[in-house]
mmCIF file of C-alpha atoms and ligand atoms in Angstrom:
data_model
loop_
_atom_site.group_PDB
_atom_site.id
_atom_site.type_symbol
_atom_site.label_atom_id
_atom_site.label_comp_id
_atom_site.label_asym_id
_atom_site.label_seq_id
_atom_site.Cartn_x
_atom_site.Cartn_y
_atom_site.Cartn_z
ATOM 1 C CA UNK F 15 89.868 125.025 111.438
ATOM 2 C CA UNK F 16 86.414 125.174 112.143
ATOM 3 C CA UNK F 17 84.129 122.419 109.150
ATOM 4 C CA UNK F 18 82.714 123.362 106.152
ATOM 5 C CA UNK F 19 79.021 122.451 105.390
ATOM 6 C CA UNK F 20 78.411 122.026 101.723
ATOM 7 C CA UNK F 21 75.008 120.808 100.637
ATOM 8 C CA UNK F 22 74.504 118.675 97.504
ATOM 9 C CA UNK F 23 71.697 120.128 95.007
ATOM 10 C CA UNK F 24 70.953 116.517 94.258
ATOM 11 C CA UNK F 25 68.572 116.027 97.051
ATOM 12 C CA UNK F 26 66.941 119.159 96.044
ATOM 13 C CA UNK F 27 63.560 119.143 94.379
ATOM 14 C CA UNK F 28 64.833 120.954 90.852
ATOM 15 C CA UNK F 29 61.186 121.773 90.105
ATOM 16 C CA UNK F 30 61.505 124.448 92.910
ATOM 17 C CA UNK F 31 65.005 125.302 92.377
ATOM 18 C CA UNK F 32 65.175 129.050 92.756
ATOM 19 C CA UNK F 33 63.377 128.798 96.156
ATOM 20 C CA UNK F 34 66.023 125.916 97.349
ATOM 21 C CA UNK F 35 69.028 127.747 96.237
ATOM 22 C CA UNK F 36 67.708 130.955 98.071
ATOM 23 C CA UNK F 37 67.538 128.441 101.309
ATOM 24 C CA UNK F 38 70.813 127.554 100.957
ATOM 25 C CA UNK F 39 72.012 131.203 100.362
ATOM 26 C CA UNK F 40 70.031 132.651 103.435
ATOM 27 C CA UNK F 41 72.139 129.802 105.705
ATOM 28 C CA UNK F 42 75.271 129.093 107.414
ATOM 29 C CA UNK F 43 75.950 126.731 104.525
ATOM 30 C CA UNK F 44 79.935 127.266 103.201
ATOM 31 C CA UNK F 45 79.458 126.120 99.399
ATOM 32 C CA UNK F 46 76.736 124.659 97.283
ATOM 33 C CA UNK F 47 77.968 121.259 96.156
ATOM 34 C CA UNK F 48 77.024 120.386 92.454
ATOM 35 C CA UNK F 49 76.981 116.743 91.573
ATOM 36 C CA UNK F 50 77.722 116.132 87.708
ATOM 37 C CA UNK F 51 77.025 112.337 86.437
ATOM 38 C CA UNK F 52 77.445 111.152 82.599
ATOM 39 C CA UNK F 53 75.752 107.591 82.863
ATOM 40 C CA UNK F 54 79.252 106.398 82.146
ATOM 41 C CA UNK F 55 81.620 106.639 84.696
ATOM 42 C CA UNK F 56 78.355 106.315 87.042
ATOM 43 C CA UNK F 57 75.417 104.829 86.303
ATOM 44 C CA UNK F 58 73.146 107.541 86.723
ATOM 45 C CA UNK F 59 72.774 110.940 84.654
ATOM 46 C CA UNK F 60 72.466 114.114 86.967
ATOM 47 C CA UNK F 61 72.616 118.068 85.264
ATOM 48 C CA UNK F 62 74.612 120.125 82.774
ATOM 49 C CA UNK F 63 75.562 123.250 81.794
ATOM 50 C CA UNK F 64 72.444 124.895 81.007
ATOM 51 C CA UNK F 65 71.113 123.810 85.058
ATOM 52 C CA UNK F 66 74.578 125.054 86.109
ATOM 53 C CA UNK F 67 74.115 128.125 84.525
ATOM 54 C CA UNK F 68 70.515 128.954 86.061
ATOM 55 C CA UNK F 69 72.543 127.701 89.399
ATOM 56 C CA UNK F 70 75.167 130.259 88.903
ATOM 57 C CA UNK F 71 72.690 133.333 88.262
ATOM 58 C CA UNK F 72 71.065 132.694 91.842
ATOM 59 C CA UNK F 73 73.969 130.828 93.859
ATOM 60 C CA UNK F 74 75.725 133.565 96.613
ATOM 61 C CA UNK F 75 77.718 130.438 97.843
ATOM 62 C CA UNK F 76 81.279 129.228 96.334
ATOM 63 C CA UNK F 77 80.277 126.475 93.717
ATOM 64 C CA UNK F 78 81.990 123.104 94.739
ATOM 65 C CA UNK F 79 81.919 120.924 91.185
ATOM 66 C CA UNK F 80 82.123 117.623 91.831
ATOM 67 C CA UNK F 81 83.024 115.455 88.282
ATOM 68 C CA UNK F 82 81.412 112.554 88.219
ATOM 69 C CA UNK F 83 82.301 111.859 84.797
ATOM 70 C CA UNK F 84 84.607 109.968 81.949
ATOM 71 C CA UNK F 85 87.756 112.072 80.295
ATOM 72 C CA UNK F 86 87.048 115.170 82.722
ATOM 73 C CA UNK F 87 89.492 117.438 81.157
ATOM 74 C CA UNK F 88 87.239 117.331 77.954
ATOM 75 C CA UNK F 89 84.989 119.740 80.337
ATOM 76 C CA UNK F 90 86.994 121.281 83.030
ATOM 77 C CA UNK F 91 87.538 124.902 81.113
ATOM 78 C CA UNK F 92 83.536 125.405 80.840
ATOM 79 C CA UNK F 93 82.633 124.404 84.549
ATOM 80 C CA UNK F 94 85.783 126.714 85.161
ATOM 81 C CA UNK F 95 83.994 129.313 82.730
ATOM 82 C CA UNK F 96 80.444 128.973 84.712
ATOM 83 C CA UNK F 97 82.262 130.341 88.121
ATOM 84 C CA UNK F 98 83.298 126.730 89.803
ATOM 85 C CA UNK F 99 85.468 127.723 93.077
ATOM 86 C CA UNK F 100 86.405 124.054 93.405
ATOM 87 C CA UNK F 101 86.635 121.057 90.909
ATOM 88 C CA UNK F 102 86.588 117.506 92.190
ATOM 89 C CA UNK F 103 87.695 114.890 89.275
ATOM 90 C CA UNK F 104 88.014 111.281 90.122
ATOM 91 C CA UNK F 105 90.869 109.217 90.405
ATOM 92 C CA UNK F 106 89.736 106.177 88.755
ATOM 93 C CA UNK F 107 89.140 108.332 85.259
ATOM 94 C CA UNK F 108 92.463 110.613 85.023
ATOM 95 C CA UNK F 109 95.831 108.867 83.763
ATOM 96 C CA UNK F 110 97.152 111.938 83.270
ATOM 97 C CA UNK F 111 96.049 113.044 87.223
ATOM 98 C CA UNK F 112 98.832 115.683 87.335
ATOM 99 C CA UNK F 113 98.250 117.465 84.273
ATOM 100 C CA UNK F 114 94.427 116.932 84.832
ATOM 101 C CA UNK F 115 95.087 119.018 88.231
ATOM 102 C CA UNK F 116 97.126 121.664 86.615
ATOM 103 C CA UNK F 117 94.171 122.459 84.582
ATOM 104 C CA UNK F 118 91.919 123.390 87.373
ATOM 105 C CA UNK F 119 94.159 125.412 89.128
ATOM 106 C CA UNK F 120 95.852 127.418 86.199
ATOM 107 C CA UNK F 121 92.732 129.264 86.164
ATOM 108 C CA UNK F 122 92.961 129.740 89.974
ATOM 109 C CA UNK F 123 89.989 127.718 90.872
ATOM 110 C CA UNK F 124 90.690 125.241 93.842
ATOM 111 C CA UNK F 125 91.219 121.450 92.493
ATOM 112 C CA UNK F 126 89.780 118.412 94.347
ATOM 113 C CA UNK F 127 90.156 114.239 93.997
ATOM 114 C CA UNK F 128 87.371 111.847 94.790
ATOM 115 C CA UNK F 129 88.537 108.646 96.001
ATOM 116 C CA UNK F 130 85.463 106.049 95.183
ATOM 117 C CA UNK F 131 85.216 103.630 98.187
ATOM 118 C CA UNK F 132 87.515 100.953 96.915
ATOM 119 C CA UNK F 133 90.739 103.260 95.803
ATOM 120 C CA UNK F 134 92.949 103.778 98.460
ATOM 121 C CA UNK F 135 94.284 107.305 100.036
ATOM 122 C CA UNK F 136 97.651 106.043 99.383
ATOM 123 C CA UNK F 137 96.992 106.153 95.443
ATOM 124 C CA UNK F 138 97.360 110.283 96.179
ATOM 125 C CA UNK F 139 100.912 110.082 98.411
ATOM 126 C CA UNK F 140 102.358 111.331 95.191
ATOM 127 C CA UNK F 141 100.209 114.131 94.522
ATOM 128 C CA UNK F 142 98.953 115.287 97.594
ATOM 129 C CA UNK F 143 101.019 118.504 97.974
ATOM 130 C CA UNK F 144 99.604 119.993 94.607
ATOM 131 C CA UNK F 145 95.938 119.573 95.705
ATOM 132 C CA UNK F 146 93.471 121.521 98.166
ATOM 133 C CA UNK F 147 90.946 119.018 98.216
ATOM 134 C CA UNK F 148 90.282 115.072 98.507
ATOM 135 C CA UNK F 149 86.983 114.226 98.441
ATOM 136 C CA UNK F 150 86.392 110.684 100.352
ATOM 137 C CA UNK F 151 82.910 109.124 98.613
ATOM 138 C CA UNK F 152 81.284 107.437 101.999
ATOM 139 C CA UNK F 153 78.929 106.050 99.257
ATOM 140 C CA UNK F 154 79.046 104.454 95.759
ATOM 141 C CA UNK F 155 78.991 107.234 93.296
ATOM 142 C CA UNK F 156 75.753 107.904 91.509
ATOM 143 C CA UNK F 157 73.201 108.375 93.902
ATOM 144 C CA UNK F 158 71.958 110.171 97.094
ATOM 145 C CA UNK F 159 69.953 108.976 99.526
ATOM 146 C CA UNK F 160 72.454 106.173 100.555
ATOM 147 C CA UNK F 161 74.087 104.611 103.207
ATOM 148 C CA UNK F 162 77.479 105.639 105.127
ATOM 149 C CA UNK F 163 80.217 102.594 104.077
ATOM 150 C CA UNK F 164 81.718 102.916 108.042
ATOM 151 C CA UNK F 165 85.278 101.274 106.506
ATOM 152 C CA UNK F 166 85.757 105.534 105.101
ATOM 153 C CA UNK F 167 86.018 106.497 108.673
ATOM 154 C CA UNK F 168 89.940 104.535 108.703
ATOM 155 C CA UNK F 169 90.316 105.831 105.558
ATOM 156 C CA UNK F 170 89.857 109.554 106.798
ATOM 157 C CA UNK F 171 92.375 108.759 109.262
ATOM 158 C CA UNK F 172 94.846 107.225 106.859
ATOM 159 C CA UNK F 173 94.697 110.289 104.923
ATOM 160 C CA UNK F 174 94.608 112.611 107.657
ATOM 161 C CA UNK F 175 97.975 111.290 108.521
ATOM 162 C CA UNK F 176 99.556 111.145 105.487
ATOM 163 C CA UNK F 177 98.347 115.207 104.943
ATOM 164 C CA UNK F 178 100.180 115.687 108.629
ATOM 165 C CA UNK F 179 103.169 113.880 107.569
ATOM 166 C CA UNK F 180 103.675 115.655 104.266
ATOM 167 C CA UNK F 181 102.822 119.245 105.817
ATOM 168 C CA UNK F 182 100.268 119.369 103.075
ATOM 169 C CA UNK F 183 97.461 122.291 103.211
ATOM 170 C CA UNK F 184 94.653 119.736 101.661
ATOM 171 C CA UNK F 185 91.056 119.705 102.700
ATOM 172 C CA UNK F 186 89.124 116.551 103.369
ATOM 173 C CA UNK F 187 85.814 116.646 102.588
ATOM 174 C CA UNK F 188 83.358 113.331 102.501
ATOM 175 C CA UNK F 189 80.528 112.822 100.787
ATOM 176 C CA UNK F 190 77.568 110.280 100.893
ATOM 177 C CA UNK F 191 75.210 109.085 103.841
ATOM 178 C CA UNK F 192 76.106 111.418 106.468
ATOM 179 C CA UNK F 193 73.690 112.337 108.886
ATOM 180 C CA UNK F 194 73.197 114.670 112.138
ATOM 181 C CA UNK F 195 73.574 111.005 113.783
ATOM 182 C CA UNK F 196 77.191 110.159 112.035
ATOM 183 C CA UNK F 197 78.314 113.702 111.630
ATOM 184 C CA UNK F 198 80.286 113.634 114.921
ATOM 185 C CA UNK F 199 82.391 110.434 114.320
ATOM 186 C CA UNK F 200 83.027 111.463 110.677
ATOM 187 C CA UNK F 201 84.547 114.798 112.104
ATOM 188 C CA UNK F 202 86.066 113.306 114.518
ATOM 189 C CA UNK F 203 88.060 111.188 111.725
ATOM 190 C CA UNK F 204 89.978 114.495 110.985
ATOM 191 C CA UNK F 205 86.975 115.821 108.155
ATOM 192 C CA UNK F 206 87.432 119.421 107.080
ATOM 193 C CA UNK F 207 84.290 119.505 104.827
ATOM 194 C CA UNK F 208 80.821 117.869 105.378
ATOM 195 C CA UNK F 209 78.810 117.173 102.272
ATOM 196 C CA UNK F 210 74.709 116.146 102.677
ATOM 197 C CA UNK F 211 72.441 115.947 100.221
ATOM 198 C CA UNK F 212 69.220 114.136 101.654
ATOM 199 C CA UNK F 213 69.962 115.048 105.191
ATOM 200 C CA UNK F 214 69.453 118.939 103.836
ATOM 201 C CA UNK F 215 66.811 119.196 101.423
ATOM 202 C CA UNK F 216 64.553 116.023 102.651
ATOM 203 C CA UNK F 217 64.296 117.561 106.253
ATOM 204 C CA UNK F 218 61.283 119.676 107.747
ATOM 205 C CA UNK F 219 63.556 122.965 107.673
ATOM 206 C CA UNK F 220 66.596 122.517 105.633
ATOM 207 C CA UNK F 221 68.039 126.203 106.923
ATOM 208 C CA UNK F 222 68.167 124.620 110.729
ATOM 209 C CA UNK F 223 69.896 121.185 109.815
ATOM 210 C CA UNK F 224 72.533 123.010 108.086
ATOM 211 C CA UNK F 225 73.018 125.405 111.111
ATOM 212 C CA UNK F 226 72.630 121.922 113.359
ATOM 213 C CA UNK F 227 75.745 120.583 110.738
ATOM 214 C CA UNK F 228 77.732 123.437 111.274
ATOM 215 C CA UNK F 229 77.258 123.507 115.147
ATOM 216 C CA UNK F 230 78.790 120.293 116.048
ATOM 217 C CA UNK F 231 82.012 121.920 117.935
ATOM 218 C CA UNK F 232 85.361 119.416 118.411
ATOM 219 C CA UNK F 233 84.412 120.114 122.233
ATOM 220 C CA UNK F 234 80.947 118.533 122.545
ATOM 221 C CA UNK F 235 81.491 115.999 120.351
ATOM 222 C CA UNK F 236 84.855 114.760 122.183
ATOM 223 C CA UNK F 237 81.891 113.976 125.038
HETATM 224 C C1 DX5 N 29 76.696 110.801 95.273
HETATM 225 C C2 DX5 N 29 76.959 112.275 95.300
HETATM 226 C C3 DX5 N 29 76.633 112.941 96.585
HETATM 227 C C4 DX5 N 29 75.190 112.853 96.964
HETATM 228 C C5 DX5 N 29 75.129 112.774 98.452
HETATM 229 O O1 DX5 N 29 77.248 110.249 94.141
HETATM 230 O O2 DX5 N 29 78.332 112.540 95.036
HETATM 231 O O3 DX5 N 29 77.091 114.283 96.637
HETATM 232 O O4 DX5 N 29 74.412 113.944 96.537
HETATM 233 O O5 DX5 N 29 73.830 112.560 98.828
HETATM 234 P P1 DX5 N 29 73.426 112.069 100.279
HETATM 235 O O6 DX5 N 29 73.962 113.085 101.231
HETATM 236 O O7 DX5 N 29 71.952 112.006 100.203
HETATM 237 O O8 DX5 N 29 74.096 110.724 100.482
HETATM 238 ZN ZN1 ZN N 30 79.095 114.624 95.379
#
């Protein structure tokens, strides 16, 4: 399967946020990726519903919700209400993970689980087979603009495995610190889905370095 490029809003100046959302609609990007913090289970507040729902009136790409928040199943019905294609709760706040995931999907929206940096992929060997995403943070949650934590790239393979072994249909997807520089090792790791926030929005053309994204091909980067 050829990668998915899903941009984070975060990175995004939200003072223009029509015109950015129109950039990302007018490129080869697959889904928008939506970042949602509470200040609890991260220490950092992001946006809500009323951004989400300006977000959804322009957006022409799937919505990719990623929960970066206490007690997620308080929530899940209205981001499932505002048009999310795929929710992304995180392991570390759901004790009731299986039940959490039923939600999501009972609606027919895709469900995802982020693995912060210390939880390992083996935490999900139980679960795997019920979900269609994991989401590997490459990053502390909470912020953009940070640096790729290289120990993720063994963890990508780990998981990649386990998905093999089980005959699982899961995406991968990472997300934090991945550049045009890094892209090709964290592909070559076995990554379905490539999420960038500052690498997007901060550069000169944001259109081009999603198309550059997108354009790495399993051939040249085996070189
Ligand atoms: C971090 C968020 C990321 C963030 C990535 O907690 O989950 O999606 O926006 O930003 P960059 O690509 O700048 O690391
Ligand atoms: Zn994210």
């Amino acid at each position: 399967m050829k990668h998915l490029v899903a941009p984070s809003l975060l990175a995004s100046d939200f003072g223009r946020l029509n015109e950015e959302i129109t950039l990302i609609n007018e490129s080869t990007a697959d889904w928008l990726h939506l970042d949602i913090m509470d200040g609890k289970f991260v220490p950092n507040i992001s946006f809500g519903f009323p951004v989400l729902k300006a977000v959804q009136k322009i957006v022409e790409k799937p919505m990719d919700v990623h929960l970066m928040i206490v007690e997620p199943e308080r929530y899940i019905d209205r981001f499932l209400d505002m048009g999310a294609s795929m929710i992304t709760v995180h392991y570390e706040v759901c004790p009731h993970l299986h039940s959490t995931i039923s939600q999501i999907k009972s609606s027919g929206a895709g469900a995802g689980v982020a693995l912060n940096p210390h939880t390992p992929v083996e935490s999900l060997r139980d679960i795997l087979a019920e979900l269609d995403l994991v989401c590997i943070m490459s990053v502390n949650p909470g912020f953009g603009g940070q640096k790729f934590i290289p120990h993720t790239l063994e963890k990508i393979r780990a998981l990649k495995q386990m998905i093999v072994q089980q005959n699982a249909s899961c995406l991968i997807e990472v997300d934090g610190g991945i550049t045009l520089e890094n892209a090709g090792s964290i592909l070559r790791a076995g990554v379905d889905v490539l999420v960038a926030g500052s690498t997007v929005f901060k550069s000169a053309n944001p259109k081009d370095t999603v198309s550059k994204l997108k354009s790495l091909s399993m051939d040249t980067l085996k070189v």
